CSV table of C-alpha atoms in Angstrom, one decimal:
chain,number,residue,atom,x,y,z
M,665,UNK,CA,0.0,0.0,0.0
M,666,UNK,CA,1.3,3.1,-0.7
M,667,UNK,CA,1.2,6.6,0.9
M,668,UNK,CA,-1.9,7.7,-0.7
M,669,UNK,CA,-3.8,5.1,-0.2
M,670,UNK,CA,-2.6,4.4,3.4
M,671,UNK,CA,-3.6,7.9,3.9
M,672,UNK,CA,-7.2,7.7,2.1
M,673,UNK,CA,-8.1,4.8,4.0
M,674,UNK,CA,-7.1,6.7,7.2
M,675,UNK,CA,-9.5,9.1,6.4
M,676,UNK,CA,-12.3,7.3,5.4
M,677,UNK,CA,-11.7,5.1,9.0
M,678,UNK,CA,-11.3,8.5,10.9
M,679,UNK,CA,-14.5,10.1,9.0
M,680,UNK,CA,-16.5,6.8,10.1
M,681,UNK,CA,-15.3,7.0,13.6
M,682,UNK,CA,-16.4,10.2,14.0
M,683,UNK,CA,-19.6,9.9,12.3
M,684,UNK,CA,-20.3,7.1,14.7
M,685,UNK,CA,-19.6,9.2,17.5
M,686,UNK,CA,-21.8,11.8,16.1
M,687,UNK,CA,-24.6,9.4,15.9
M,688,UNK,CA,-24.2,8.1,19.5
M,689,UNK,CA,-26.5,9.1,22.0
M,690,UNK,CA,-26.8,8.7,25.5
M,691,UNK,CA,-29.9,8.5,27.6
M,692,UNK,CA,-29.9,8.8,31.4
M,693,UNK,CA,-32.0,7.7,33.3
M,694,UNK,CA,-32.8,8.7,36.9
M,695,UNK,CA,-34.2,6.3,39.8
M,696,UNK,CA,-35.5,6.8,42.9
M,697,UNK,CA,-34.6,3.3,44.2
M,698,UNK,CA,-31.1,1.9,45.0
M,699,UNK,CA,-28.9,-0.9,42.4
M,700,UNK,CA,-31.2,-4.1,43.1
M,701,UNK,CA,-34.7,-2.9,43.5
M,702,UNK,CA,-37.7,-3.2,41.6
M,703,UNK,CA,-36.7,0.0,39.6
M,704,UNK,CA,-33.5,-0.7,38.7
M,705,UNK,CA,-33.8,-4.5,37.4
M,706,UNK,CA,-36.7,-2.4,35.0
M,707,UNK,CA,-34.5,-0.2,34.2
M,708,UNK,CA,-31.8,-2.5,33.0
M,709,UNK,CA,-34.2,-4.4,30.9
M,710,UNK,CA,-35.1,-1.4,29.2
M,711,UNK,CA,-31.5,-0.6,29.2
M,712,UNK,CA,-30.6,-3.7,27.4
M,713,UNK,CA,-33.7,-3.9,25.0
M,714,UNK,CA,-32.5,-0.4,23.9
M,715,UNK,CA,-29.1,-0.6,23.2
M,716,UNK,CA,-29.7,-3.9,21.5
M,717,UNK,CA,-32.5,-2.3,18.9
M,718,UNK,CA,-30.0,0.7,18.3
M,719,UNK,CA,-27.4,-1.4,17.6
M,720,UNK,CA,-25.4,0.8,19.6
M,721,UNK,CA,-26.6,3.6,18.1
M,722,UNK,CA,-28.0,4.4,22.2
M,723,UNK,CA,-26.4,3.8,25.2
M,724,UNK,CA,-28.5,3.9,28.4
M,725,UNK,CA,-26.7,5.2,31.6
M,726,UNK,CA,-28.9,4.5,35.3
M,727,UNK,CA,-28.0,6.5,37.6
M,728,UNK,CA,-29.6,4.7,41.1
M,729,UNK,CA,-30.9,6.7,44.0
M,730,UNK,CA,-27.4,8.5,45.3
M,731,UNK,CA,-26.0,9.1,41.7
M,732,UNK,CA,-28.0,12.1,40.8
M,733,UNK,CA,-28.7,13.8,44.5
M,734,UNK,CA,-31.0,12.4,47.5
M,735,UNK,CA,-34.4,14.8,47.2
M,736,UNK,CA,-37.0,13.4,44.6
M,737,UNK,CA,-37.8,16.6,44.1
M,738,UNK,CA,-34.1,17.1,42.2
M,739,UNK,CA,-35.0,14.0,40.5
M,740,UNK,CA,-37.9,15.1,38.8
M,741,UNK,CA,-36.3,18.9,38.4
M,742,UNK,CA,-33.6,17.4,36.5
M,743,UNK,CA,-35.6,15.1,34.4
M,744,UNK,CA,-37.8,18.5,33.9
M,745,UNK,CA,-35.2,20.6,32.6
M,746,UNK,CA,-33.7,18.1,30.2
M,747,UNK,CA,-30.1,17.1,32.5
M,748,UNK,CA,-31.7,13.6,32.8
M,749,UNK,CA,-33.2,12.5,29.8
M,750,UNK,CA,-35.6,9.7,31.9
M,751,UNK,CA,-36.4,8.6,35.4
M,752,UNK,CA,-39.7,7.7,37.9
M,753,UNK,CA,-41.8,9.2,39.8
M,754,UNK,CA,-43.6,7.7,42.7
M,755,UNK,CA,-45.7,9.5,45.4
M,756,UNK,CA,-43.6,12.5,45.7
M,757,UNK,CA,-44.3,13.2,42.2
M,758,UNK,CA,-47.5,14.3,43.1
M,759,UNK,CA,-45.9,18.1,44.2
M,760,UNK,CA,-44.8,18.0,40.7
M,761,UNK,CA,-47.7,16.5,38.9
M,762,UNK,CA,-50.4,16.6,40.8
M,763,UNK,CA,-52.8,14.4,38.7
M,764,UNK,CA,-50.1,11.9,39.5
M,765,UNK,CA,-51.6,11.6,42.6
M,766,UNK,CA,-54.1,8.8,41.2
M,767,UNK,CA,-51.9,6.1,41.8
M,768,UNK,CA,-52.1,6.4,45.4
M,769,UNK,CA,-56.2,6.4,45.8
M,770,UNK,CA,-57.2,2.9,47.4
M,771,UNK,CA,-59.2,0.5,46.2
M,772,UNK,CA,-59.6,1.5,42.7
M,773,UNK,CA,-57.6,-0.4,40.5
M,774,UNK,CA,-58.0,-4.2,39.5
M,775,UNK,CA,-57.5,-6.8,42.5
M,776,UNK,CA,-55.4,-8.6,40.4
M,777,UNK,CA,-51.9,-6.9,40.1
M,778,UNK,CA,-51.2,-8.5,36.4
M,779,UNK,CA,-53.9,-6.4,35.4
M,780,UNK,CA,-53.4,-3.6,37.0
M,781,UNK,CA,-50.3,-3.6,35.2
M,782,UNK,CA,-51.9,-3.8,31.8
M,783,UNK,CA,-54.6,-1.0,32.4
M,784,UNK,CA,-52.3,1.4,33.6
M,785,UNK,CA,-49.6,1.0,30.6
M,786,UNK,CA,-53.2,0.2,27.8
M,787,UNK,CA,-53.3,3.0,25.3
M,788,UNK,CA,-56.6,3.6,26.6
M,789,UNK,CA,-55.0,5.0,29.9
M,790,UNK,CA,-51.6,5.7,29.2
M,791,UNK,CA,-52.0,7.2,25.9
M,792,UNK,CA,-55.3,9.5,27.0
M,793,UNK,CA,-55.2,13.1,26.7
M,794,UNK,CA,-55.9,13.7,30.4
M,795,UNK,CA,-52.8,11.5,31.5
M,796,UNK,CA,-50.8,12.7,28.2
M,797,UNK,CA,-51.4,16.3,29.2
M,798,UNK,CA,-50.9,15.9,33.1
M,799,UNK,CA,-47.4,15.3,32.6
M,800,UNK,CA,-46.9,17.3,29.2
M,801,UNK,CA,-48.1,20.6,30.6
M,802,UNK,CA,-45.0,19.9,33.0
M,803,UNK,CA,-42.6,19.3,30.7
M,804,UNK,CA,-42.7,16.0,31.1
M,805,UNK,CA,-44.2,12.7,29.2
M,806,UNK,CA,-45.4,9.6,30.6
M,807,UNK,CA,-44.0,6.3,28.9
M,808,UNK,CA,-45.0,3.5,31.0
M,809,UNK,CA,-46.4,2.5,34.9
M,810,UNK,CA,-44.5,0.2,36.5
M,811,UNK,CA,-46.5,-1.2,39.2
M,812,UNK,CA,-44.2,-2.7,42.7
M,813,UNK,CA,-46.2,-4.8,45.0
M,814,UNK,CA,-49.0,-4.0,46.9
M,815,UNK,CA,-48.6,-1.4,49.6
M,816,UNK,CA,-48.5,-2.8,52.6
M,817,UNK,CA,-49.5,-1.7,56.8
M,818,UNK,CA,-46.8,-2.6,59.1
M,819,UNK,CA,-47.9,-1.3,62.9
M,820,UNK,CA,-46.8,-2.1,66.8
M,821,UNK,CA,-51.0,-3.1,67.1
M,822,UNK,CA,-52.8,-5.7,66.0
M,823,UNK,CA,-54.8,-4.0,62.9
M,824,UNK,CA,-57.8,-5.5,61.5
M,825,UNK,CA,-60.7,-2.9,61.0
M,826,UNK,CA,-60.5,1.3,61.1
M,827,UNK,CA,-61.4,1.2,64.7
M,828,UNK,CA,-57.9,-0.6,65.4
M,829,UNK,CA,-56.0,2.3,63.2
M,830,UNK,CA,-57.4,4.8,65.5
M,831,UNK,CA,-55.4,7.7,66.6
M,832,UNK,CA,-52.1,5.7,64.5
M,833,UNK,CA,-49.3,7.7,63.9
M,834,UNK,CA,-48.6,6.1,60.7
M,835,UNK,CA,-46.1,7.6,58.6
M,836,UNK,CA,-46.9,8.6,54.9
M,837,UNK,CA,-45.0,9.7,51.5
M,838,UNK,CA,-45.6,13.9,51.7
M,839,UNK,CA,-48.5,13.1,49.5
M,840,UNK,CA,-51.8,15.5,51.0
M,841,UNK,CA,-53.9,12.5,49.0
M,842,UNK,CA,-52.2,9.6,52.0
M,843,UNK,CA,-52.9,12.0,54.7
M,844,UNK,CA,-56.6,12.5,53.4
M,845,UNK,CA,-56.8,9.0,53.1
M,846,UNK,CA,-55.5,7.6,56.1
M,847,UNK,CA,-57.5,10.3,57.9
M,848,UNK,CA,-60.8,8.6,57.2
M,849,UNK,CA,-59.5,5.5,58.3
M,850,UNK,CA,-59.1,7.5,61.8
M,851,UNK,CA,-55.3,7.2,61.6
M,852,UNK,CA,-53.2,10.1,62.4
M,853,UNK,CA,-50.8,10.2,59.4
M,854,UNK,CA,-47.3,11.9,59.8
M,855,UNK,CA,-44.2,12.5,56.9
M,856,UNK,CA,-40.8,11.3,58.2
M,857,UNK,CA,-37.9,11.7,55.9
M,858,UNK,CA,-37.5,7.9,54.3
M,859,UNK,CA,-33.8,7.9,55.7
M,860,UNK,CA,-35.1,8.4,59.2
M,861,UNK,CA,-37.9,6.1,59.2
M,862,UNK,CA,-36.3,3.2,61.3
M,863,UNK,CA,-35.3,5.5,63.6
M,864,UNK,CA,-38.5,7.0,64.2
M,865,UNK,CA,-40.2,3.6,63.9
M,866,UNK,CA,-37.6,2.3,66.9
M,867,UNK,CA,-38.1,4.8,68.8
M,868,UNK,CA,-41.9,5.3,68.9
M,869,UNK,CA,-42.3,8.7,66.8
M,870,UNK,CA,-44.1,6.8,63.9
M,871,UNK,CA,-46.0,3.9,65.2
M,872,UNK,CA,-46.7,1.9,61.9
M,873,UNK,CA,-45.5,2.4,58.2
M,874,UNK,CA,-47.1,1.9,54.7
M,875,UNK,CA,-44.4,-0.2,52.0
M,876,UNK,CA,-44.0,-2.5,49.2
M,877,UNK,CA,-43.0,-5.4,50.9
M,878,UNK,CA,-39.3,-5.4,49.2
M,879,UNK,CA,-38.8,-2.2,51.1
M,880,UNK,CA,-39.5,-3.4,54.5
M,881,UNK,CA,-37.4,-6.1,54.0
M,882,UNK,CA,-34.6,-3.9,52.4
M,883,UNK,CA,-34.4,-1.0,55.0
M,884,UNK,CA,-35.4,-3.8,57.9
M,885,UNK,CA,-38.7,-1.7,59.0
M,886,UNK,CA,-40.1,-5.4,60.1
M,887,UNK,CA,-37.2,-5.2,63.0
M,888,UNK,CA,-39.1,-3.0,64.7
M,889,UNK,CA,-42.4,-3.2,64.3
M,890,UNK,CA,-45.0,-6.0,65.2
M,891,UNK,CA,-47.8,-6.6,63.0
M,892,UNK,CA,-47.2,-6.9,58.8
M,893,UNK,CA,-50.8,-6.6,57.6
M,894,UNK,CA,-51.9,-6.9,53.7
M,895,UNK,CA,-54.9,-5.0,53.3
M,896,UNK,CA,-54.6,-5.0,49.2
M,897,UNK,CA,-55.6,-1.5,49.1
M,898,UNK,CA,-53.1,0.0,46.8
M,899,UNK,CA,-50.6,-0.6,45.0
M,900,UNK,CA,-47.0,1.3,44.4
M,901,UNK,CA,-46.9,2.7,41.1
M,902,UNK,CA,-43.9,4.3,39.6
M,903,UNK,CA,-44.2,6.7,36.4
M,904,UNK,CA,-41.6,5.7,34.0
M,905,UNK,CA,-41.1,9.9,32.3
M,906,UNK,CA,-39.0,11.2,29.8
M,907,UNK,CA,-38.4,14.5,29.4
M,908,UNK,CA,-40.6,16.5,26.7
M,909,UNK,CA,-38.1,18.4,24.9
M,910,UNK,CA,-36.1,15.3,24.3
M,911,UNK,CA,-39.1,13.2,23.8
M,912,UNK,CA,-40.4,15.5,20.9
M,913,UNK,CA,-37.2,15.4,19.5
M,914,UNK,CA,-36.5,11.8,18.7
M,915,UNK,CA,-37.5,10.2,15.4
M,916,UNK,CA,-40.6,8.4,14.2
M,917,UNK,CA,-38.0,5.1,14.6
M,918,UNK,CA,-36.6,5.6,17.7
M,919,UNK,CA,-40.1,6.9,19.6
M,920,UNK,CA,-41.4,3.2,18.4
M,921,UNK,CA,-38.6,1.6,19.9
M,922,UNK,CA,-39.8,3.3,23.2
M,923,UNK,CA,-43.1,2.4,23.1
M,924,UNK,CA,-42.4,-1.5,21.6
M,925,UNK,CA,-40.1,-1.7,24.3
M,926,UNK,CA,-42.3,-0.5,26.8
M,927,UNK,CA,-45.1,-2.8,26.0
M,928,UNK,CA,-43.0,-5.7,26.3
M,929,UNK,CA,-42.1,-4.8,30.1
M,930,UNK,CA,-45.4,-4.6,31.3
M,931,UNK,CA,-45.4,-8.5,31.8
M,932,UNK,CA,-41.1,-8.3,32.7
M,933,UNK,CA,-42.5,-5.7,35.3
M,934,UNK,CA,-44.7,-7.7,36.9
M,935,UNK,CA,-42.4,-11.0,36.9
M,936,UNK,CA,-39.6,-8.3,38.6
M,937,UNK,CA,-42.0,-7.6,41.5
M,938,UNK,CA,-43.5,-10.9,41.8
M,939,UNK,CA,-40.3,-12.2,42.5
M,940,UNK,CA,-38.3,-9.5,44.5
M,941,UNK,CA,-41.4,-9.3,46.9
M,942,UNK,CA,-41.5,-13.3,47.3
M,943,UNK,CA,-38.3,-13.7,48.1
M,944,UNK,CA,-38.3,-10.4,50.3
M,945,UNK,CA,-41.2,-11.8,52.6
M,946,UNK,CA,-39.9,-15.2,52.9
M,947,UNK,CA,-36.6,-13.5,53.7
M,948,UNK,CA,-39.0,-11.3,56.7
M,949,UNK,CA,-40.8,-14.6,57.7
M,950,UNK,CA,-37.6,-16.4,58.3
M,951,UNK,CA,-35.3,-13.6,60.2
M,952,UNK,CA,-37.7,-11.3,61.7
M,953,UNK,CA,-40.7,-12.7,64.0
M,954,UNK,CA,-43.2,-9.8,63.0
M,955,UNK,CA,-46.9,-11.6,62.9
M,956,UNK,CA,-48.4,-11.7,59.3
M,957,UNK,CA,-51.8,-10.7,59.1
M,958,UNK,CA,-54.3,-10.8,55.9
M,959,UNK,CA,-57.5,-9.3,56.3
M,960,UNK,CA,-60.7,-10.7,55.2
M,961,UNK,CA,-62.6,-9.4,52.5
M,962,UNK,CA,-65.5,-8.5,55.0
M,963,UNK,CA,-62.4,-6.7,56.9
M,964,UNK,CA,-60.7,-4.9,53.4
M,965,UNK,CA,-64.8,-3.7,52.9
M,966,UNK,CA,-65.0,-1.8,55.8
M,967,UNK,CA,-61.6,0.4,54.5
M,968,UNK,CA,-63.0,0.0,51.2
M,969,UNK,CA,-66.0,2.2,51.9
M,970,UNK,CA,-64.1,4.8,54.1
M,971,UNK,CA,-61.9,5.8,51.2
M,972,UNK,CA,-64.2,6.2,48.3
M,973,UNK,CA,-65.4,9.4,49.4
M,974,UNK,CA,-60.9,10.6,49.1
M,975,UNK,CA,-61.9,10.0,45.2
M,976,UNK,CA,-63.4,13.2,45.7
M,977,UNK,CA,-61.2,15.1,47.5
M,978,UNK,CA,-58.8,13.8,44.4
M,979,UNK,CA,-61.1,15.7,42.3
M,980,UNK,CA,-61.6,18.8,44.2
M,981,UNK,CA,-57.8,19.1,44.5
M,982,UNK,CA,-56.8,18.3,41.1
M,983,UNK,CA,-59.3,19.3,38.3
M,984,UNK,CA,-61.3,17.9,35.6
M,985,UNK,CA,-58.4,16.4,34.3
M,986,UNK,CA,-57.9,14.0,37.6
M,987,UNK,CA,-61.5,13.4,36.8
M,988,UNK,CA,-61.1,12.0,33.8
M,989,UNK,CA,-58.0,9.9,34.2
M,990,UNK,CA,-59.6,8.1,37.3
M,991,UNK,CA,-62.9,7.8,35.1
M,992,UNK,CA,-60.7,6.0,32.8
M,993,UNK,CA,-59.1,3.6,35.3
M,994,UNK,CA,-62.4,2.5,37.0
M,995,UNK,CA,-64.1,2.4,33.5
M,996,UNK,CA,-61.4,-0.1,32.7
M,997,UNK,CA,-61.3,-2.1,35.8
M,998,UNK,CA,-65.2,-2.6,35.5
M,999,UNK,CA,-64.8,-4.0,32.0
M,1000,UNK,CA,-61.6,-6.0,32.9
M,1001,UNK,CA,-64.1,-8.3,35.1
M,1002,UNK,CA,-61.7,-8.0,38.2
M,1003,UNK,CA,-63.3,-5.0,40.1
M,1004,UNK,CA,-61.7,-4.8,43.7
């Protein structure tokens, strides 16, 4: 090879190289949970899925709960003004989206979590103007729900109807739709900073606690308390958002990809949770002595009826766009056949 050529191929290989790195992108993705939780092993599967489709093209970077600050409220601020390209939202989203705050009204969605699952991330929920716009009107654009476990009572007393949560002082995400809520079961709900909640729990500030199971086995709230008791009341959503400015700005290809993707994790999703909340209570029954307690269906009923009338307070606080969404979620949950 001579000079020339050496040279010309040098050139075309440096013009490729950097017309590679031109084309790279990299998304980032923001959670609210730590390496190992619910969110993350999501996260990675749509991490994998993604790069794979691109063919490189798109790397996906997650950032776990420590990586990108420690307030949610910096999470969703970054994800809001484009330095994170994606992330969740849980029940502290609901300062920033207030509509949001649907996810944590009890017993509306399906009883079974499966399709729970599938209504929230159906295009007849996910893709409706009144969620599309909730988040959109914030800068922000709702891609998929990904649905952890049901939320579940722990408690130093023995809790079985409202009567036994009177006067509780159980703590609550700052969400003003869980303090409405646990209100009208008589409780007296208090916000403790997540970091501080065994503390508080240990030493008697907060007297009972609302989790996914995998978190009370993963921050060991079921050392000090008595009483785990599944109530099947909610469950813990997270709001898989990207930003809008980046969002708009993808192409027809690469928007498909997200939602494809998407679609396929609602099942993945659900397997996650199954199996992280499994193990997670047979890991609680086996070190901790806390007593397990399911309540009845006669028992969930009696909760059941003191939280319908929160739908409304939803309502009131939110607008007619609240209105609609839930509309849509209890429309769907009728027709599903599995009505709580």
């Amino acid at each position: 090879m001579n000079f020339r050529t050496f040279l010309g191929a040098g050139l075309a290989l440096g013009l490729a190289a950097a017309t590679t790195v031109a084309s790279a992108e990299t998304w980032r993705v923001g959670l609210e949970e730590i390496e190992g939780s619910v969110q993350y092993e999501y996260a990675k599967a749509f991490k994998e899925r993604i790069e794979e489709q691109s063919d490189g093209d798109i790397t996906v970077q997650l950032l776990p709960y420590g990586e990108w600050g420690s307030s949610y409220s910096s999470l969703y601020d970054a994800i809001q003004g484009g330095a994170l390209q994606l992330g969740f939202g849980s029940g502290f989203l609901g300062g920033t989206v207030p509509e949001s705050q649907l996810m944590s009204l009890n017993f509306v969605m399906p009883a079974d979590q499966l399709e729970t699952a599938k209504l929230l991330n159906s295009d007849a929920f996910m893709q409706s103007d009144a969620w599309q716009q909730s988040f959109r009107e914030r800068n922000l654009v709702p891609l998929s729900a990904l649905p952890e476990g049901y939320q579940v009572w722990t408690a130093n007393r023995e809790i079985r109807t409202p009567e036994d949560m009177k006067g509780l002082k159980i703590r609550v995400m700052d969400n003003s739709l869980l303090r409405s809520t646990y209100q009208a079961y008589g409780a007296s709900p208090i916000t403790i900073a997540y970091g501080e909640l065994y503390s508080a729990l240990q030493q008697g500030q907060a007297e009972g606690n609302i989790q996914p199971v995998f978190a009370h086995e993963e921050m060991g709230f079921y050392e000090v308390q008595d009483y785990m008791i599944f109530a099947k009341q909610s469950q813990f959503v997270a709001n898989f958002m990207g930003n809008l400015d980046w969002y708009e700005g993808l192409s027809d290809e690469q928007k498909q990809m997200v939602k494809e993707t998407t679609d396929e994790l609602v099942q993945v999703g659900h397997d996650i949770q199954s199996k992280f909340n499994e193990e997670r209570l047979d890991t609680i029954k086996e070190k901790g002595d806390i007593q397990i307690i399911e309540l009845s269906e006669d028992e969930r009923a009696k909760f059941r009826e003191l939280a319908k009338p929160v739908r409304q307070t939803f309502i009131d606080d939110v607008g007619e766009r609240g209105k609609k969404a839930l509309d849509i979620v209890l429309e769907q949950t009728d027709k599903s056949g599995n009505a709580d």
